CSV table of C-alpha atoms in Angstrom, one decimal:
chain,number,residue,atom,x,y,z
K,1,UNK,CA,172.2,49.8,150.8
K,2,UNK,CA,174.7,49.2,148.3
K,3,UNK,CA,172.0,49.9,145.9
K,4,UNK,CA,170.9,53.0,147.5
K,5,UNK,CA,173.9,54.1,147.3
K,6,UNK,CA,174.9,53.0,143.6
K,7,UNK,CA,170.9,54.7,142.5
K,8,UNK,CA,172.3,58.1,144.9
K,9,UNK,CA,175.5,58.0,142.4
K,10,UNK,CA,173.9,57.6,139.3
K,11,UNK,CA,171.2,60.2,140.4
K,12,UNK,CA,174.1,62.8,141.6
K,13,UNK,CA,175.8,62.1,137.7
K,14,UNK,CA,172.7,62.8,135.9
K,15,UNK,CA,172.3,66.3,138.5
K,16,UNK,CA,176.3,66.9,137.4
K,17,UNK,CA,175.5,66.3,134.2
K,18,UNK,CA,172.5,68.4,133.4
K,19,UNK,CA,174.2,71.3,135.4
K,20,UNK,CA,177.1,71.3,133.4
K,21,UNK,CA,175.3,71.0,130.3
K,22,UNK,CA,173.2,74.3,131.5
K,23,UNK,CA,176.5,76.5,132.3
K,24,UNK,CA,178.2,75.3,128.9
K,25,UNK,CA,174.3,76.4,127.3
K,26,UNK,CA,174.1,79.7,128.9
K,27,UNK,CA,177.6,80.4,127.9
K,28,UNK,CA,177.1,79.6,124.3
K,29,UNK,CA,173.9,81.7,124.6
K,30,UNK,CA,174.9,84.3,126.5
K,31,UNK,CA,178.3,85.2,124.5
K,32,UNK,CA,179.7,84.9,128.4
K,33,UNK,CA,182.8,82.9,127.4
K,34,UNK,CA,182.6,84.0,124.1
K,35,UNK,CA,183.8,87.0,124.1
K,36,UNK,CA,186.4,86.9,121.7
K,37,UNK,CA,183.9,86.1,119.3
K,38,UNK,CA,180.8,88.9,120.0
K,39,UNK,CA,180.5,91.9,117.7
K,40,UNK,CA,181.3,95.2,118.9
K,41,UNK,CA,178.9,97.5,120.4
K,42,UNK,CA,177.8,100.4,118.3
K,43,UNK,CA,176.6,104.1,119.2
K,44,UNK,CA,174.6,104.8,116.1
K,45,UNK,CA,170.8,105.3,116.3
K,46,UNK,CA,168.7,105.8,113.5
K,47,UNK,CA,166.8,109.2,113.6
K,48,UNK,CA,163.0,108.3,113.2
K,49,UNK,CA,161.4,111.5,111.0
K,50,UNK,CA,158.1,112.4,111.8
K,51,UNK,CA,157.8,109.6,114.7
K,52,UNK,CA,154.5,109.2,115.9
K,53,UNK,CA,153.3,108.9,119.4
K,54,UNK,CA,154.9,106.4,121.7
K,55,UNK,CA,152.7,102.8,121.6
K,56,UNK,CA,150.6,101.9,124.9
K,57,UNK,CA,152.9,100.2,127.8
K,58,UNK,CA,151.6,99.8,131.0
K,59,UNK,CA,153.8,97.4,133.1
K,60,UNK,CA,154.6,96.7,136.6
K,61,UNK,CA,157.8,96.7,137.6
K,62,UNK,CA,160.3,94.9,140.5
K,63,UNK,CA,157.9,96.3,143.6
K,64,UNK,CA,154.7,95.8,141.3
K,65,UNK,CA,153.8,98.5,140.5
K,66,UNK,CA,152.1,99.6,137.5
K,67,UNK,CA,154.2,102.2,135.4
K,68,UNK,CA,152.3,103.7,133.0
K,69,UNK,CA,154.9,105.6,130.0
K,70,UNK,CA,151.5,108.4,129.4
K,71,UNK,CA,152.6,109.1,133.0
K,72,UNK,CA,156.3,110.1,132.1
K,73,UNK,CA,154.9,113.0,129.4
K,74,UNK,CA,157.4,116.0,129.6
K,75,UNK,CA,160.6,113.5,130.4
K,76,UNK,CA,162.7,112.2,127.6
K,77,UNK,CA,162.2,107.9,127.9
K,78,UNK,CA,164.7,105.5,126.9
K,79,UNK,CA,162.7,102.0,126.5
K,80,UNK,CA,164.8,98.9,126.1
K,81,UNK,CA,163.2,95.5,125.3
K,82,UNK,CA,165.6,92.7,126.8
K,83,UNK,CA,165.8,89.4,127.9
K,84,UNK,CA,168.6,87.1,130.8
K,85,UNK,CA,169.4,85.2,127.7
K,86,UNK,CA,169.8,87.7,125.3
K,87,UNK,CA,173.7,88.1,124.7
K,88,UNK,CA,173.4,91.8,123.3
K,89,UNK,CA,170.9,92.8,126.1
K,90,UNK,CA,173.0,91.7,129.0
K,91,UNK,CA,176.0,93.4,127.8
K,92,UNK,CA,174.7,97.0,126.6
K,93,UNK,CA,172.8,97.0,130.6
K,94,UNK,CA,175.6,98.4,132.3
K,95,UNK,CA,175.9,101.3,130.2
K,96,UNK,CA,172.1,102.0,129.9
K,97,UNK,CA,172.7,102.3,133.6
K,98,UNK,CA,175.9,105.1,133.5
K,99,UNK,CA,173.3,106.9,131.0
K,100,UNK,CA,171.2,106.4,133.3
K,101,UNK,CA,173.2,108.1,136.3
K,102,UNK,CA,174.6,110.5,133.8
K,103,UNK,CA,171.1,112.0,132.6
K,104,UNK,CA,168.8,111.4,135.1
K,105,UNK,CA,169.1,114.7,137.4
K,106,UNK,CA,168.0,116.4,133.8
K,107,UNK,CA,164.7,114.0,134.2
K,108,UNK,CA,165.5,111.3,131.9
K,109,UNK,CA,163.6,107.7,132.6
K,110,UNK,CA,164.3,104.7,131.4
K,111,UNK,CA,162.3,101.7,131.0
K,112,UNK,CA,163.4,98.1,130.7
K,113,UNK,CA,161.1,95.6,129.6
K,114,UNK,CA,161.8,92.4,130.0
K,115,UNK,CA,160.2,89.7,128.0
K,116,UNK,CA,159.0,86.2,129.4
K,117,UNK,CA,160.8,86.1,132.8
K,118,UNK,CA,160.3,86.2,136.0
K,119,UNK,CA,161.3,88.9,138.9
K,120,UNK,CA,163.8,86.4,140.7
K,121,UNK,CA,165.6,85.3,137.0
K,122,UNK,CA,165.8,89.6,136.5
K,123,UNK,CA,166.6,90.0,140.1
K,124,UNK,CA,169.8,87.5,140.0
K,125,UNK,CA,170.6,88.9,136.6
K,126,UNK,CA,170.9,92.4,138.0
K,127,UNK,CA,173.1,91.9,140.5
K,128,UNK,CA,175.8,90.0,138.1
K,129,UNK,CA,175.5,93.9,135.9
K,130,UNK,CA,177.8,96.6,136.7
K,131,UNK,CA,176.9,98.9,138.1
K,132,UNK,CA,173.6,97.2,138.4
K,133,UNK,CA,170.7,98.9,136.7
K,134,UNK,CA,168.5,101.1,139.6
K,135,UNK,CA,166.1,102.6,136.4
K,136,UNK,CA,162.9,101.0,136.2
K,137,UNK,CA,162.9,97.1,135.0
K,138,UNK,CA,159.0,96.5,133.9
K,139,UNK,CA,157.8,92.5,133.1
K,140,UNK,CA,155.7,91.5,130.4
K,141,UNK,CA,155.9,87.8,130.5
K,142,UNK,CA,153.9,87.1,127.4
K,143,UNK,CA,155.8,89.8,125.0
K,144,UNK,CA,152.3,91.6,123.9
K,145,UNK,CA,154.0,95.0,124.5
K,146,UNK,CA,156.3,94.0,121.3
K,147,UNK,CA,153.4,94.0,118.9
K,148,UNK,CA,152.7,97.6,119.5
K,149,UNK,CA,156.0,98.6,119.9
K,150,UNK,CA,157.1,96.8,116.6
K,151,UNK,CA,159.9,94.9,117.7
K,152,UNK,CA,160.9,92.1,115.5
K,153,UNK,CA,164.3,91.0,117.3
K,154,UNK,CA,166.2,91.6,120.5
K,155,UNK,CA,167.5,94.2,122.1
K,156,UNK,CA,165.4,97.1,120.4
K,157,UNK,CA,165.6,100.8,121.8
K,158,UNK,CA,163.1,103.7,122.0
K,159,UNK,CA,164.3,106.8,122.9
K,160,UNK,CA,161.0,109.1,123.4
K,161,UNK,CA,160.8,112.9,123.2
K,162,UNK,CA,159.4,115.0,125.8
K,163,UNK,CA,156.1,115.4,123.2
K,164,UNK,CA,155.7,111.9,123.8
K,165,UNK,CA,156.9,110.5,120.4
K,166,UNK,CA,159.6,108.2,119.0
K,167,UNK,CA,162.6,110.2,118.1
K,168,UNK,CA,165.6,107.5,117.4
K,169,UNK,CA,165.5,103.6,117.3
K,170,UNK,CA,168.1,101.5,117.9
K,171,UNK,CA,168.0,97.7,116.6
K,172,UNK,CA,170.9,95.5,118.2
K,173,UNK,CA,173.2,96.1,121.3
K,174,UNK,CA,174.5,99.2,121.7
K,175,UNK,CA,176.8,101.2,124.2
K,176,UNK,CA,174.7,103.6,125.7
K,177,UNK,CA,177.1,105.7,127.6
K,178,UNK,CA,179.0,106.6,124.4
K,179,UNK,CA,178.7,110.5,124.2
K,180,UNK,CA,177.4,110.7,121.2
K,181,UNK,CA,174.5,108.8,122.6
K,182,UNK,CA,174.4,111.0,126.0
K,183,UNK,CA,174.7,114.3,123.3
K,184,UNK,CA,171.4,113.1,121.3
K,185,UNK,CA,169.4,112.5,124.8
K,186,UNK,CA,170.4,115.2,126.4
K,187,UNK,CA,169.7,117.6,123.5
K,188,UNK,CA,166.2,116.0,123.5
K,189,UNK,CA,165.4,117.5,127.0
K,190,UNK,CA,166.1,121.2,125.6
H,1,UNK,CA,171.7,98.7,71.2
H,2,UNK,CA,169.1,95.9,72.1
H,3,UNK,CA,172.0,93.6,73.1
H,4,UNK,CA,173.1,96.6,75.5
H,5,UNK,CA,169.8,97.4,76.9
H,6,UNK,CA,168.8,93.4,77.7
H,7,UNK,CA,172.4,93.2,79.3
H,8,UNK,CA,171.8,96.0,81.6
H,9,UNK,CA,168.7,94.8,82.4
H,10,UNK,CA,169.8,91.7,83.3
H,11,UNK,CA,172.6,93.1,85.6
H,12,UNK,CA,170.2,95.1,87.4
H,13,UNK,CA,167.8,92.9,88.5
H,14,UNK,CA,170.7,89.9,89.2
H,15,UNK,CA,171.2,90.1,93.1
H,16,UNK,CA,174.6,91.7,93.8
H,17,UNK,CA,177.3,89.8,94.9
H,18,UNK,CA,180.4,91.8,95.9
H,19,UNK,CA,183.9,89.5,96.6
H,20,UNK,CA,184.5,88.9,99.9
H,21,UNK,CA,186.5,86.3,101.8
H,22,UNK,CA,185.0,83.9,104.1
H,23,UNK,CA,186.6,83.3,107.5
H,24,UNK,CA,186.2,80.0,109.2
H,25,UNK,CA,187.5,79.8,113.0
H,26,UNK,CA,187.0,78.1,116.6
H,27,UNK,CA,186.6,79.7,119.7
H,28,UNK,CA,189.3,78.6,121.8
H,29,UNK,CA,187.0,78.5,125.0
H,30,UNK,CA,184.1,76.9,123.9
H,31,UNK,CA,185.5,75.0,120.9
H,32,UNK,CA,182.4,76.3,118.5
H,33,UNK,CA,183.3,76.5,115.3
H,34,UNK,CA,182.4,80.4,113.7
H,35,UNK,CA,181.9,81.1,109.5
H,36,UNK,CA,181.7,84.9,108.8
H,37,UNK,CA,181.8,86.7,105.9
H,38,UNK,CA,181.4,90.7,104.9
H,39,UNK,CA,179.3,91.4,101.7
H,40,UNK,CA,178.6,94.7,100.7
H,41,UNK,CA,178.7,95.9,104.5
H,42,UNK,CA,176.6,93.4,106.1
H,43,UNK,CA,178.4,91.3,108.5
H,44,UNK,CA,176.9,87.7,108.4
H,45,UNK,CA,178.0,84.7,110.5
H,46,UNK,CA,177.1,81.5,111.9
H,47,UNK,CA,178.2,79.8,115.4
H,48,UNK,CA,177.7,75.9,116.1
H,49,UNK,CA,175.6,75.5,119.1
H,50,UNK,CA,175.6,71.9,120.7
H,51,UNK,CA,172.4,69.9,120.7
H,52,UNK,CA,173.3,68.9,124.3
H,53,UNK,CA,173.6,73.1,124.7
H,54,UNK,CA,170.2,73.8,122.7
H,55,UNK,CA,168.9,71.3,125.1
H,56,UNK,CA,169.5,72.5,128.3
H,57,UNK,CA,168.8,75.9,127.5
H,58,UNK,CA,165.1,75.0,126.4
H,59,UNK,CA,164.5,72.1,129.2
H,60,UNK,CA,165.5,75.1,131.7
H,61,UNK,CA,162.8,77.5,130.3
H,62,UNK,CA,160.0,74.7,130.5
H,63,UNK,CA,160.5,72.3,127.6
H,64,UNK,CA,161.0,68.7,128.1
H,65,UNK,CA,163.9,66.9,126.2
H,66,UNK,CA,161.4,64.9,124.1
H,67,UNK,CA,159.4,68.4,123.0
H,68,UNK,CA,162.5,70.0,122.1
H,69,UNK,CA,164.4,67.3,120.4
H,70,UNK,CA,163.3,68.1,117.2
H,71,UNK,CA,164.7,71.2,117.2
H,72,UNK,CA,167.6,70.4,118.8
H,73,UNK,CA,168.8,67.5,116.5
H,74,UNK,CA,167.6,70.2,113.4
H,75,UNK,CA,171.5,71.7,112.9
H,76,UNK,CA,170.9,75.1,114.8
H,77,UNK,CA,173.3,77.9,114.7
H,78,UNK,CA,173.7,81.2,116.3
H,79,UNK,CA,173.6,83.9,113.8
H,80,UNK,CA,174.2,87.4,113.3
H,81,UNK,CA,173.5,89.6,110.9
H,82,UNK,CA,174.7,93.4,110.7
H,83,UNK,CA,174.6,96.1,108.7
H,84,UNK,CA,177.8,98.0,109.3
H,85,UNK,CA,178.3,100.2,106.0
H,86,UNK,CA,175.4,99.1,103.3
H,87,UNK,CA,174.6,102.4,101.3
H,88,UNK,CA,171.4,102.5,103.2
H,89,UNK,CA,168.7,100.1,105.2
H,90,UNK,CA,168.9,96.7,104.6
H,91,UNK,CA,165.6,94.1,104.3
H,92,UNK,CA,165.4,90.4,105.2
H,93,UNK,CA,162.6,87.7,105.2
H,94,UNK,CA,164.8,85.1,106.3
H,95,UNK,CA,162.2,82.7,105.1
H,96,UNK,CA,163.7,83.6,101.1
H,97,UNK,CA,167.1,82.0,102.8
H,98,UNK,CA,168.6,78.9,100.6
H,99,UNK,CA,170.1,75.9,102.3
H,100,UNK,CA,172.1,73.8,99.8
H,101,UNK,CA,173.5,70.1,101.1
H,102,UNK,CA,174.0,67.1,99.1
H,103,UNK,CA,173.0,68.3,95.9
H,104,UNK,CA,169.5,69.5,97.0
H,105,UNK,CA,168.2,73.4,98.0
H,106,UNK,CA,165.7,74.1,101.3
H,107,UNK,CA,164.4,77.2,102.6
H,108,UNK,CA,164.6,77.5,106.5
H,109,UNK,CA,161.4,76.0,108.7
H,110,UNK,CA,160.0,79.2,110.0
H,111,UNK,CA,159.3,80.4,113.2
H,112,UNK,CA,156.2,80.4,112.6
H,113,UNK,CA,155.9,76.7,112.2
H,114,UNK,CA,158.2,75.9,115.1
H,115,UNK,CA,155.1,77.4,117.3
H,116,UNK,CA,152.3,76.2,115.8
H,117,UNK,CA,154.1,72.7,116.7
H,118,UNK,CA,154.9,73.9,119.9
H,119,UNK,CA,151.3,75.0,120.3
H,120,UNK,CA,149.7,71.9,119.2
H,121,UNK,CA,151.6,69.6,121.8
H,122,UNK,CA,150.8,71.6,124.5
H,123,UNK,CA,154.0,73.9,125.9
H,124,UNK,CA,153.2,76.6,128.0
H,125,UNK,CA,153.1,80.0,126.7
H,126,UNK,CA,156.1,81.0,129.0
H,127,UNK,CA,158.1,78.3,127.1
H,128,UNK,CA,157.1,79.6,123.5
H,129,UNK,CA,157.5,83.2,124.3
H,130,UNK,CA,161.1,82.1,125.0
H,131,UNK,CA,161.9,80.4,121.8
H,132,UNK,CA,160.2,82.8,119.7
H,133,UNK,CA,162.9,85.8,120.9
H,134,UNK,CA,165.5,83.2,121.7
H,135,UNK,CA,165.2,82.8,117.4
H,136,UNK,CA,167.2,84.9,115.1
H,137,UNK,CA,163.9,87.5,113.5
H,138,UNK,CA,162.2,86.1,110.7
H,139,UNK,CA,162.4,89.6,109.1
H,140,UNK,CA,163.8,92.6,110.5
H,141,UNK,CA,165.3,96.0,108.7
H,142,UNK,CA,168.6,96.9,109.7
H,143,UNK,CA,170.4,100.9,109.3
H,144,UNK,CA,173.6,101.6,108.1
H,145,UNK,CA,176.0,102.0,111.1
H,146,UNK,CA,175.5,98.9,113.1
H,147,UNK,CA,171.9,98.0,113.4
H,148,UNK,CA,172.1,94.1,114.0
H,149,UNK,CA,170.2,91.0,115.8
H,150,UNK,CA,171.9,87.6,117.2
H,151,UNK,CA,169.7,84.8,117.3
H,152,UNK,CA,169.1,81.1,116.9
H,153,UNK,CA,168.5,79.7,113.9
H,154,UNK,CA,167.5,76.0,112.6
H,155,UNK,CA,169.2,74.8,109.6
H,156,UNK,CA,166.9,71.6,109.3
H,157,UNK,CA,169.7,69.1,109.0
H,158,UNK,CA,170.8,66.3,111.1
H,159,UNK,CA,174.2,66.4,113.2
H,160,UNK,CA,176.9,66.4,111.1
H,161,UNK,CA,175.8,67.5,108.0
H,162,UNK,CA,177.3,69.9,105.7
H,163,UNK,CA,176.1,72.7,103.9
H,164,UNK,CA,175.8,76.1,101.9
H,165,UNK,CA,174.0,79.2,103.5
H,166,UNK,CA,172.7,81.6,100.9
H,167,UNK,CA,171.5,84.9,103.1
H,168,UNK,CA,169.3,87.3,101.0
H,169,UNK,CA,168.5,91.1,101.7
H,170,UNK,CA,167.3,93.6,99.7
H,171,UNK,CA,167.7,97.8,99.6
H,172,UNK,CA,165.4,99.6,98.2
H,173,UNK,CA,164.1,96.8,96.1
H,174,UNK,CA,167.5,95.7,94.9
H,175,UNK,CA,168.5,92.0,95.8
H,176,UNK,CA,171.6,91.4,97.2
H,177,UNK,CA,173.2,88.0,98.5
H,178,UNK,CA,175.7,86.7,101.0
H,179,UNK,CA,177.1,83.3,100.7
H,180,UNK,CA,178.5,81.1,103.3
H,181,UNK,CA,180.2,77.5,102.4
H,182,UNK,CA,181.1,74.3,103.8
H,183,UNK,CA,179.4,75.3,106.9
H,184,UNK,CA,179.3,71.8,109.3
H,185,UNK,CA,176.6,71.1,111.9
H,186,UNK,CA,177.7,69.8,114.8
H,187,UNK,CA,178.4,66.4,115.5
């Protein structure tokens, strides 16, 4: 009996230790408790002169419906590549939702493409974002869309015009609800 | 005249290295040390990640402790490079950066080399995808005005080593570099 208790205590300590380490690692990697060291998010987008047609993008969403970017032609589409463990991706997610809330009446769509994670992980993260995303969360478990879209680092965001062409790009986190970005997106609808 | 032309040619081909002050600081919450510098409008920083923190992060994404050990003990930093106000887009290949330690210079082990290692020992695909995209990009282009990335960078040194790191990039073919001095690997 005393041996069982001792084994239980050792096991319990191991679990506590791993849990503590995981929380610490998540804090470092996600930058949750690292706020004083995080670089500021900017609001500048790069104009893509003569941007070609947006590459293919056909993935399932949280409801397991297939979303195809081709079906959104005629709308301005913001395509954001991200993951929950990517610090700037987490930081910009709330601003993407505020952008969506401010522009969806103009027919703007946001497709947030998660790389390599499952629905449970993403769903759990969404609950921690304020405001919680209501736009399409798409899932790319093997990251195969990254090559088509020439993404080299997360987050990367593209803005697609109503003709289905790439108009703007942002590498790294942005404040998507900044008036400068809001105006760029709204101007593309005209 | 020949001397002037020769001097001009040498000056134009040398990497541009504007004087700037390196800042070292410690996060009051996490205790992690950061080394940072801004050179020619480009911000560059390294922040320590403890081996145990790396193990916990990757074990949660499908690696075993034994599998991730070579990486977690290789002196890994959360790395940020950001084009704040360079005169144009910057382009870099991190394999061209140099680590100077104990009188020796070496290049960084590439992300592809790590991935080949994981594939050879049968790590599952989802874990490799997480590993790949958590790394600092091996190659990237940043436009001025705030393009940047934040990712993990393995220096390839044992814990507690000290080193200098030279980051290199080019703007339309002209070479630039930035050097962080006296960086300490986590114990």
